[in-house]
PDB file of C-alpha atoms in Angstrom:
ATOM      1  CA  MET A 160     -22.490 -25.868 -22.358  1.00 74.00           C
ATOM      2  CA  ASN A 161     -22.603 -26.943 -18.709  1.00 81.00           C
ATOM      3  CA  ARG A 162     -18.860 -26.508 -18.163  1.00 93.00           C
ATOM      4  CA  ILE A 163     -17.569 -23.633 -20.278  1.00 97.00           C
ATOM      5  CA  PRO A 164     -14.192 -22.301 -19.049  1.00 98.00           C
ATOM      6  CA  GLN A 165     -14.662 -18.879 -17.501  1.00 98.00           C
ATOM      7  CA  HIS A 166     -11.181 -17.791 -18.575  1.00 98.00           C
ATOM      8  CA  ILE A 167      -9.490 -18.986 -21.766  1.00 98.00           C
ATOM      9  CA  ALA A 168      -5.960 -17.874 -22.642  1.00 98.00           C
ATOM     10  CA  ILE A 169      -4.618 -18.345 -26.171  1.00 98.00           C
ATOM     11  CA  ILE A 170      -1.136 -18.267 -27.678  1.00 98.00           C
ATOM     12  CA  MET A 171      -1.976 -17.272 -31.253  1.00 98.00           C
ATOM     13  CA  ASP A 172       0.900 -18.939 -33.080  1.00 98.00           C
ATOM     14  CA  GLY A 173       1.495 -19.665 -36.751  1.00 97.00           C
ATOM     15  CA  ASN A 174       0.647 -16.394 -38.526  1.00 97.00           C
ATOM     16  CA  GLY A 175       4.092 -16.019 -40.104  1.00 96.00           C
ATOM     17  CA  ARG A 176       4.355 -19.652 -41.185  1.00 97.00           C
ATOM     18  CA  TRP A 177       0.824 -19.516 -42.610  1.00 98.00           C
ATOM     19  CA  ALA A 178       1.889 -16.643 -44.860  1.00 98.00           C
ATOM     20  CA  THR A 179       5.292 -18.077 -45.779  1.00 97.00           C
ATOM     21  CA  GLU A 180       3.786 -21.381 -46.906  1.00 97.00           C
ATOM     22  CA  ARG A 181       1.572 -19.385 -49.287  1.00 98.00           C
ATOM     23  CA  GLY A 182       4.472 -17.404 -50.692  1.00 98.00           C
ATOM     24  CA  LEU A 183       3.330 -14.247 -48.909  1.00 97.00           C
ATOM     25  CA  ASP A 184       5.097 -11.777 -46.652  1.00 95.00           C
ATOM     26  CA  ARG A 185       4.706 -12.587 -42.944  1.00 95.00           C
ATOM     27  CA  THR A 186       2.621  -9.467 -42.388  1.00 95.00           C
ATOM     28  CA  PHE A 187      -0.195 -11.011 -44.463  1.00 97.00           C
ATOM     29  CA  GLY A 188      -0.350 -13.789 -41.873  1.00 97.00           C
ATOM     30  CA  HIS A 189      -0.856 -11.264 -39.101  1.00 96.00           C
ATOM     31  CA  LYS A 190      -3.655  -9.595 -41.090  1.00 96.00           C
ATOM     32  CA  ALA A 191      -5.339 -12.976 -41.580  1.00 97.00           C
ATOM     33  CA  GLY A 192      -4.867 -13.720 -37.891  1.00 97.00           C
ATOM     34  CA  LEU A 193      -6.776 -10.546 -37.033  1.00 96.00           C
ATOM     35  CA  ASP A 194      -9.850 -11.969 -38.745  1.00 96.00           C
ATOM     36  CA  THR A 195      -9.546 -15.030 -36.511  1.00 97.00           C
ATOM     37  CA  VAL A 196      -9.317 -12.826 -33.419  1.00 97.00           C
ATOM     38  CA  THR A 197     -12.611 -11.204 -34.396  1.00 96.00           C
ATOM     39  CA  ARG A 198     -14.385 -14.516 -34.970  1.00 97.00           C
ATOM     40  CA  ILE A 199     -13.067 -16.308 -31.878  1.00 98.00           C
ATOM     41  CA  THR A 200     -13.720 -13.315 -29.625  1.00 98.00           C
ATOM     42  CA  ALA A 201     -17.320 -13.104 -30.787  1.00 97.00           C
ATOM     43  CA  GLU A 202     -17.820 -16.856 -30.353  1.00 98.00           C
ATOM     44  CA  CYS A 203     -16.270 -16.964 -26.878  1.00 98.00           C
ATOM     45  CA  SER A 204     -18.575 -14.137 -25.892  1.00 98.00           C
ATOM     46  CA  ARG A 205     -21.576 -16.041 -27.258  1.00 97.00           C
ATOM     47  CA  LEU A 206     -20.563 -19.205 -25.368  1.00 98.00           C
ATOM     48  CA  GLY A 207     -20.443 -17.364 -22.055  1.00 97.00           C
ATOM     49  CA  VAL A 208     -16.687 -17.170 -21.508  1.00 98.00           C
ATOM     50  CA  LYS A 209     -16.006 -14.359 -19.033  1.00 98.00           C
ATOM     51  CA  TYR A 210     -12.359 -13.612 -19.880  1.00 98.00           C
ATOM     52  CA  LEU A 211     -10.393 -14.228 -23.078  1.00 98.00           C
ATOM     53  CA  THR A 212      -6.685 -13.383 -22.941  1.00 98.00           C
ATOM     54  CA  LEU A 213      -4.754 -13.280 -26.222  1.00 98.00           C
ATOM     55  CA  TYR A 214      -0.959 -13.328 -26.430  1.00 98.00           C
ATOM     56  CA  THR A 215      -0.565 -10.672 -29.094  1.00 96.00           C
ATOM     57  CA  PHE A 216       3.024  -9.428 -28.846  1.00 96.00           C
ATOM     58  CA  SER A 217       5.771 -10.452 -26.425  1.00 96.00           C
ATOM     59  CA  THR A 218       8.688  -8.369 -25.220  1.00 96.00           C
ATOM     60  CA  GLU A 219      10.907 -10.768 -27.177  1.00 96.00           C
ATOM     61  CA  ASN A 220       9.016  -9.860 -30.370  1.00 96.00           C
ATOM     62  CA  TRP A 221      10.698  -6.440 -30.342  1.00 96.00           C
ATOM     63  CA  LYS A 222      13.695  -8.300 -31.828  1.00 96.00           C
ATOM     64  CA  ARG A 223      11.786  -8.907 -35.067  1.00 94.00           C
ATOM     65  CA  PRO A 224      12.401  -6.837 -38.251  1.00 94.00           C
ATOM     66  CA  ALA A 225      11.289  -3.228 -37.881  1.00 95.00           C
ATOM     67  CA  TYR A 226       8.842  -3.412 -40.794  1.00 94.00           C
ATOM     68  CA  GLU A 227       7.042  -6.387 -39.206  1.00 95.00           C
ATOM     69  CA  ILE A 228       6.803  -4.612 -35.837  1.00 96.00           C
ATOM     70  CA  GLU A 229       5.423  -1.509 -37.543  1.00 95.00           C
ATOM     71  CA  ALA A 230       2.831  -3.617 -39.354  1.00 94.00           C
ATOM     72  CA  LEU A 231       1.825  -5.341 -36.113  1.00 95.00           C
ATOM     73  CA  MET A 232       1.374  -2.032 -34.292  1.00 96.00           C
ATOM     74  CA  GLY A 233      -0.748  -0.798 -37.183  1.00 95.00           C
ATOM     75  CA  LEU A 234      -2.935  -3.888 -36.910  1.00 95.00           C
ATOM     76  CA  VAL A 235      -3.350  -3.278 -33.187  1.00 96.00           C
ATOM     77  CA  LEU A 236      -4.609   0.238 -33.927  1.00 95.00           C
ATOM     78  CA  ASN A 237      -6.992  -1.091 -36.576  1.00 93.00           C
ATOM     79  CA  PHE A 238      -8.277  -3.767 -34.225  1.00 94.00           C
ATOM     80  CA  LEU A 239      -9.011  -1.225 -31.502  1.00 94.00           C
ATOM     81  CA  GLU A 240     -11.216   0.693 -33.918  1.00 91.00           C
ATOM     82  CA  MET A 241     -13.459  -2.289 -34.696  1.00 89.00           C
ATOM     83  CA  GLU A 242     -17.108  -2.517 -33.710  1.00 93.00           C
ATOM     84  CA  LEU A 243     -16.397  -5.946 -32.249  1.00 95.00           C
ATOM     85  CA  PHE A 244     -16.544  -4.505 -28.739  1.00 97.00           C
ATOM     86  CA  SER A 245     -19.837  -2.636 -29.009  1.00 95.00           C
ATOM     87  CA  ASP A 246     -21.488  -5.352 -31.120  1.00 95.00           C
ATOM     88  CA  ASN A 247     -20.683  -8.041 -28.537  1.00 96.00           C
ATOM     89  CA  ASN A 248     -20.768  -6.018 -25.301  1.00 97.00           C
ATOM     90  CA  VAL A 249     -17.059  -6.814 -24.807  1.00 98.00           C
ATOM     91  CA  LYS A 250     -14.848  -4.916 -22.378  1.00 98.00           C
ATOM     92  CA  PHE A 251     -11.222  -4.280 -23.391  1.00 98.00           C
ATOM     93  CA  LYS A 252      -8.183  -4.566 -21.117  1.00 98.00           C
ATOM     94  CA  MET A 253      -4.466  -4.662 -21.834  1.00 98.00           C
ATOM     95  CA  VAL A 254      -1.668  -6.321 -19.835  1.00 98.00           C
ATOM     96  CA  GLY A 255       2.032  -5.817 -20.479  1.00 98.00           C
ATOM     97  CA  ASP A 256       4.702  -3.131 -20.585  1.00 97.00           C
ATOM     98  CA  LEU A 257       2.513  -0.246 -21.772  1.00 96.00           C
ATOM     99  CA  GLU A 258       5.307   2.335 -21.729  1.00 96.00           C
ATOM    100  CA  SER A 259       7.339   0.394 -24.314  1.00 97.00           C
ATOM    101  CA  LEU A 260       4.593   0.808 -26.926  1.00 97.00           C
ATOM    102  CA  PRO A 261       4.369   3.669 -29.448  1.00 95.00           C
ATOM    103  CA  GLU A 262       2.537   6.690 -28.039  1.00 96.00           C
ATOM    104  CA  SER A 263      -0.271   6.324 -30.585  1.00 95.00           C
ATOM    105  CA  VAL A 264      -0.923   2.764 -29.386  1.00 96.00           C
ATOM    106  CA  GLN A 265      -0.774   3.809 -25.732  1.00 97.00           C
ATOM    107  CA  LYS A 266      -3.376   6.525 -26.309  1.00 97.00           C
ATOM    108  CA  LYS A 267      -5.654   4.151 -28.199  1.00 97.00           C
ATOM    109  CA  ILE A 268      -5.416   1.557 -25.431  1.00 97.00           C
ATOM    110  CA  HIS A 269      -6.368   4.093 -22.758  1.00 97.00           C
ATOM    111  CA  TYR A 270      -9.216   5.327 -24.936  1.00 97.00           C
ATOM    112  CA  MET A 271     -10.623   1.826 -25.541  1.00 97.00           C
ATOM    113  CA  GLU A 272     -10.317   0.801 -21.904  1.00 97.00           C
ATOM    114  CA  ASP A 273     -12.286   3.888 -20.889  1.00 97.00           C
ATOM    115  CA  LEU A 274     -14.806   3.544 -23.728  1.00 96.00           C
ATOM    116  CA  THR A 275     -15.616  -0.119 -23.019  1.00 97.00           C
ATOM    117  CA  ALA A 276     -15.542   0.104 -19.218  1.00 97.00           C
ATOM    118  CA  LYS A 277     -19.351   0.354 -19.257  1.00 96.00           C
ATOM    119  CA  TYR A 278     -19.770  -2.987 -21.042  1.00 97.00           C
ATOM    120  CA  ASP A 279     -20.639  -5.903 -18.769  1.00 96.00           C
ATOM    121  CA  GLY A 280     -20.135  -8.864 -21.100  1.00 97.00           C
ATOM    122  CA  MET A 281     -16.927 -10.781 -21.699  1.00 98.00           C
ATOM    123  CA  THR A 282     -13.583  -9.060 -21.057  1.00 98.00           C
ATOM    124  CA  LEU A 283     -11.063  -9.348 -23.892  1.00 98.00           C
ATOM    125  CA  VAL A 284      -7.546  -9.026 -22.479  1.00 98.00           C
ATOM    126  CA  VAL A 285      -4.727  -8.344 -24.936  1.00 98.00           C
ATOM    127  CA  ALA A 286      -1.239  -9.289 -23.729  1.00 98.00           C
ATOM    128  CA  LEU A 287       0.844  -6.702 -25.571  1.00 97.00           C
ATOM    129  CA  SER A 288       4.581  -6.229 -25.077  1.00 97.00           C
ATOM    130  CA  TYR A 289       4.068  -8.878 -22.423  1.00 98.00           C
ATOM    131  CA  SER A 290       6.603 -11.056 -20.610  1.00 98.00           C
ATOM    132  CA  SER A 291       5.729 -13.211 -17.633  1.00 98.00           C
ATOM    133  CA  ARG A 292       9.283 -12.952 -16.294  1.00 98.00           C
ATOM    134  CA  LEU A 293       9.135  -9.151 -16.583  1.00 98.00           C
ATOM    135  CA  GLU A 294       5.788  -9.204 -14.772  1.00 98.00           C
ATOM    136  CA  LEU A 295       7.143 -11.358 -11.937  1.00 98.00           C
ATOM    137  CA  SER A 296      10.283  -9.229 -11.696  1.00 98.00           C
ATOM    138  CA  SER A 297       8.093  -6.153 -11.304  1.00 97.00           C
ATOM    139  CA  VAL A 298       6.047  -7.851  -8.588  1.00 98.00           C
ATOM    140  CA  THR A 299       9.225  -8.851  -6.759  1.00 98.00           C
ATOM    141  CA  ARG A 300      10.465  -5.254  -6.780  1.00 98.00           C
ATOM    142  CA  GLN A 301       7.113  -4.000  -5.465  1.00 98.00           C
ATOM    143  CA  ILE A 302       7.141  -6.490  -2.599  1.00 98.00           C
ATOM    144  CA  ALA A 303      10.772  -5.761  -1.768  1.00 98.00           C
ATOM    145  CA  GLN A 304      10.017  -2.027  -1.655  1.00 98.00           C
ATOM    146  CA  ASP A 305       6.971  -2.584   0.577  1.00 98.00           C
ATOM    147  CA  VAL A 306       9.105  -4.626   2.989  1.00 98.00           C
ATOM    148  CA  LYS A 307      11.813  -1.962   2.929  1.00 98.00           C
ATOM    149  CA  ASP A 308       9.236   0.767   3.640  1.00 98.00           C
ATOM    150  CA  GLY A 309       7.766  -1.206   6.517  1.00 97.00           C
ATOM    151  CA  LYS A 310       4.401  -1.673   4.757  1.00 97.00           C
ATOM    152  CA  LEU A 311       4.789  -5.445   4.631  1.00 97.00           C
ATOM    153  CA  ASN A 312       6.381  -8.023   6.891  1.00 97.00           C
ATOM    154  CA  ALA A 313       8.482 -10.554   4.991  1.00 97.00           C
ATOM    155  CA  ASP A 314       6.956 -13.363   7.032  1.00 97.00           C
ATOM    156  CA  ASP A 315       3.505 -12.342   5.807  1.00 97.00           C
ATOM    157  CA  ILE A 316       4.288 -12.815   2.115  1.00 98.00           C
ATOM    158  CA  THR A 317       1.994 -15.453   0.593  1.00 98.00           C
ATOM    159  CA  GLU A 318       0.987 -16.633  -2.867  1.00 97.00           C
ATOM    160  CA  GLN A 319      -1.886 -14.154  -2.679  1.00 97.00           C
ATOM    161  CA  THR A 320       0.596 -11.333  -2.047  1.00 98.00           C
ATOM    162  CA  ILE A 321       2.086 -12.066  -5.446  1.00 98.00           C
ATOM    163  CA  SER A 322      -1.221 -12.655  -7.242  1.00 98.00           C
ATOM    164  CA  ASP A 323      -2.591  -9.335  -5.998  1.00 98.00           C
ATOM    165  CA  ARG A 324       0.298  -7.456  -7.641  1.00 98.00           C
ATOM    166  CA  LEU A 325       0.252  -9.143 -11.043  1.00 98.00           C
ATOM    167  CA  TRP A 326      -0.871  -7.231 -14.133  1.00 98.00           C
ATOM    168  CA  THR A 327      -3.701  -9.768 -14.324  1.00 98.00           C
ATOM    169  CA  SER A 328      -4.917  -9.258 -10.735  1.00 98.00           C
ATOM    170  CA  PHE A 329      -8.335  -8.050 -11.975  1.00 98.00           C
ATOM    171  CA  MET A 330      -9.304 -11.499 -13.295  1.00 98.00           C
ATOM    172  CA  PRO A 331      -9.149 -15.182 -12.290  1.00 98.00           C
ATOM    173  CA  ASP A 332      -6.401 -17.474 -13.539  1.00 98.00           C
ATOM    174  CA  PRO A 333      -7.042 -19.230 -16.876  1.00 98.00           C
ATOM    175  CA  GLU A 334      -8.811 -22.559 -16.717  1.00 98.00           C
ATOM    176  CA  LEU A 335      -7.794 -23.427 -20.276  1.00 98.00           C
ATOM    177  CA  LEU A 336      -4.686 -22.432 -22.239  1.00 98.00           C
ATOM    178  CA  ILE A 337      -4.748 -23.031 -25.995  1.00 98.00           C
ATOM    179  CA  ARG A 338      -1.691 -22.841 -28.247  1.00 98.00           C
ATOM    180  CA  THR A 339      -2.071 -23.044 -32.009  1.00 98.00           C
ATOM    181  CA  GLY A 340       0.636 -23.639 -34.611  1.00 98.00           C
ATOM    182  CA  GLY A 341       2.034 -26.981 -33.472  1.00 98.00           C
ATOM    183  CA  GLU A 342       4.669 -25.744 -31.003  1.00 97.00           C
ATOM    184  CA  LEU A 343       4.729 -27.354 -27.549  1.00 98.00           C
ATOM    185  CA  ARG A 344       5.929 -24.589 -25.258  1.00 97.00           C
ATOM    186  CA  ILE A 345       4.546 -21.740 -23.155  1.00 97.00           C
ATOM    187  CA  SER A 346       6.826 -18.954 -24.443  1.00 97.00           C
ATOM    188  CA  ASN A 347       6.991 -16.817 -21.303  1.00 98.00           C
ATOM    189  CA  TYR A 348       3.193 -16.456 -21.094  1.00 98.00           C
ATOM    190  CA  LEU A 349       1.269 -16.247 -17.792  1.00 98.00           C
ATOM    191  CA  LEU A 350       3.741 -18.552 -16.044  1.00 98.00           C
ATOM    192  CA  TRP A 351       2.356 -17.890 -12.557  1.00 98.00           C
ATOM    193  CA  GLN A 352      -1.266 -17.824 -13.629  1.00 98.00           C
ATOM    194  CA  ILE A 353      -1.329 -21.162 -15.505  1.00 98.00           C
ATOM    195  CA  ALA A 354       0.006 -23.261 -12.632  1.00 97.00           C
ATOM    196  CA  TYR A 355      -3.193 -25.345 -12.711  1.00 97.00           C
ATOM    197  CA  SER A 356      -4.557 -24.510 -16.145  1.00 98.00           C
ATOM    198  CA  GLU A 357      -5.483 -27.271 -18.568  1.00 98.00           C
ATOM    199  CA  LEU A 358      -3.207 -27.082 -21.628  1.00 98.00           C
ATOM    200  CA  TYR A 359      -4.359 -27.740 -25.185  1.00 98.00           C
ATOM    201  CA  PHE A 360      -2.020 -27.758 -28.192  1.00 98.00           C
ATOM    202  CA  CYS A 361      -3.079 -28.063 -31.827  1.00 98.00           C
ATOM    203  CA  ASP A 362      -1.232 -27.999 -35.154  1.00 98.00           C
ATOM    204  CA  THR A 363      -3.648 -25.559 -36.790  1.00 98.00           C
ATOM    205  CA  TYR A 364      -2.116 -22.190 -37.628  1.00 98.00           C
ATOM    206  CA  TRP A 365      -3.941 -19.294 -35.999  1.00 98.00           C
ATOM    207  CA  PRO A 366      -5.384 -17.862 -39.273  1.00 98.00           C
ATOM    208  CA  ASP A 367      -7.015 -21.264 -39.888  1.00 98.00           C
ATOM    209  CA  PHE A 368      -8.325 -21.673 -36.331  1.00 98.00           C
ATOM    210  CA  MET A 369     -12.101 -21.878 -36.673  1.00 98.00           C
ATOM    211  CA  GLU A 370     -15.013 -22.108 -34.277  1.00 98.00           C
ATOM    212  CA  ASP A 371     -14.932 -25.914 -34.567  1.00 98.00           C
ATOM    213  CA  ASP A 372     -11.313 -25.860 -33.378  1.00 98.00           C
ATOM    214  CA  LEU A 373     -12.387 -23.812 -30.376  1.00 98.00           C
ATOM    215  CA  TYR A 374     -15.128 -26.341 -29.624  1.00 98.00           C
ATOM    216  CA  LYS A 375     -12.589 -29.193 -29.754  1.00 98.00           C
ATOM    217  CA  ALA A 376     -10.361 -27.394 -27.257  1.00 98.00           C
ATOM    218  CA  ILE A 377     -13.281 -26.766 -24.904  1.00 98.00           C
ATOM    219  CA  ALA A 378     -14.476 -30.378 -25.274  1.00 97.00           C
ATOM    220  CA  SER A 379     -10.979 -31.575 -24.368  1.00 97.00           C
ATOM    221  CA  TYR A 380     -11.067 -29.358 -21.296  1.00 98.00           C
ATOM    222  CA  GLN A 381     -14.484 -30.697 -20.326  1.00 97.00           C
ATOM    223  CA  SER A 382     -13.266 -34.289 -20.576  1.00 96.00           C
ATOM    224  CA  ARG A 383     -10.568 -33.747 -17.953  1.00 94.00           C
ATOM    225  CA  GLN A 384     -10.826 -33.964 -14.198  1.00 87.00           C
ATOM    226  CA  ARG A 385      -9.233 -30.986 -12.467  1.00 79.00           C
ATOM    227  CA  ARG A 386      -7.812 -32.363  -9.222  1.00 81.00           C
ATOM    228  CA  PHE A 387      -5.593 -29.549  -7.861  1.00 78.00           C
ATOM    229  CA  GLY A 388      -3.448 -32.075  -5.962  1.00 82.00           C
ATOM    230  CA  LYS A 389      -6.332 -34.218  -4.732  1.00 75.00           C
ATOM    231  CA  THR A 390      -6.999 -37.835  -5.692  1.00 83.00           C
ATOM    232  CA  GLU A 391      -9.647 -38.775  -8.216  1.00 80.00           C
ATOM    233  CA  ALA A 392     -11.794 -40.241  -5.427  1.00 83.00           C
ATOM    234  CA  GLN A 393     -11.599 -37.023  -3.403  1.00 79.00           C
ATOM    235  CA  VAL A 394     -12.676 -34.925  -6.373  1.00 78.00           C
ATOM    236  CA  GLU A 395     -15.606 -37.238  -7.084  1.00 75.00           C
ATOM    237  CA  GLU A 396     -16.689 -37.030  -3.438  1.00 76.00           C
ATOM    238  CA  ASP A 397     -16.492 -33.229  -3.556  1.00 74.00           C
ATOM    239  CA  GLU A 398     -18.690 -33.213  -6.656  1.00 75.00           C
ATOM    240  CA  LYS A 399     -21.275 -35.379  -4.899  1.00 77.00           C
ATOM    241  CA  VAL A 400     -21.377 -32.961  -1.978  1.00 80.00           C
ATOM    242  CA  LYS A 401     -21.943 -30.027  -4.361  1.00 74.00           C
ATOM    243  CA  LYS A 402     -24.901 -31.817  -5.918  1.00 68.00           C
TER     244      LYS A 402
END
């Protein structure tokens, strides 16, 4: 409990395979995955995590069958009606291409962001219709326009210039990224933000991801030394100075 990540990002993978292996339609996997979202959100809040970002739907997912997309959007609406937020003092935020979503989902997102703005506990961030490349392309256009308009000198562009324009600019970068489902890739998720995140992959499908699995991921994070380019000796010396 002395070193809980302040920001955990999760790629919730394996819903479809979980359902298929049980002879069910893929949409049943997404419904089961929603139960996991509720449990893990509540537990992260209890542990003292400040930000939890969940990769819910990517821009590439629009290529999926229409019935599956419709079911996913319906689950999003159901999720945003849950008492999870009020029961756990959780603030809701969304990152992604909002305008690509159905109008009913857009309205619900705005409503929930406004409704939970007063909560001061953990912030649950849903990455919906999200693409890191799309995000970075948008930032690049903003910077280029600012330079063109004379608001920004090209020589003054820094890493912070980019970070300040990201959809995630309201929160710190993730300290821990978890991917369930056994795949070993990032899938166009928070590419800029996870430059120094600790990565944790597990074979467990998201619907089966329990609190104990979360603890294992956090314990793995706690066992690592985050050096940010420094040597092990330098990090140890810095820790002594802090003490």
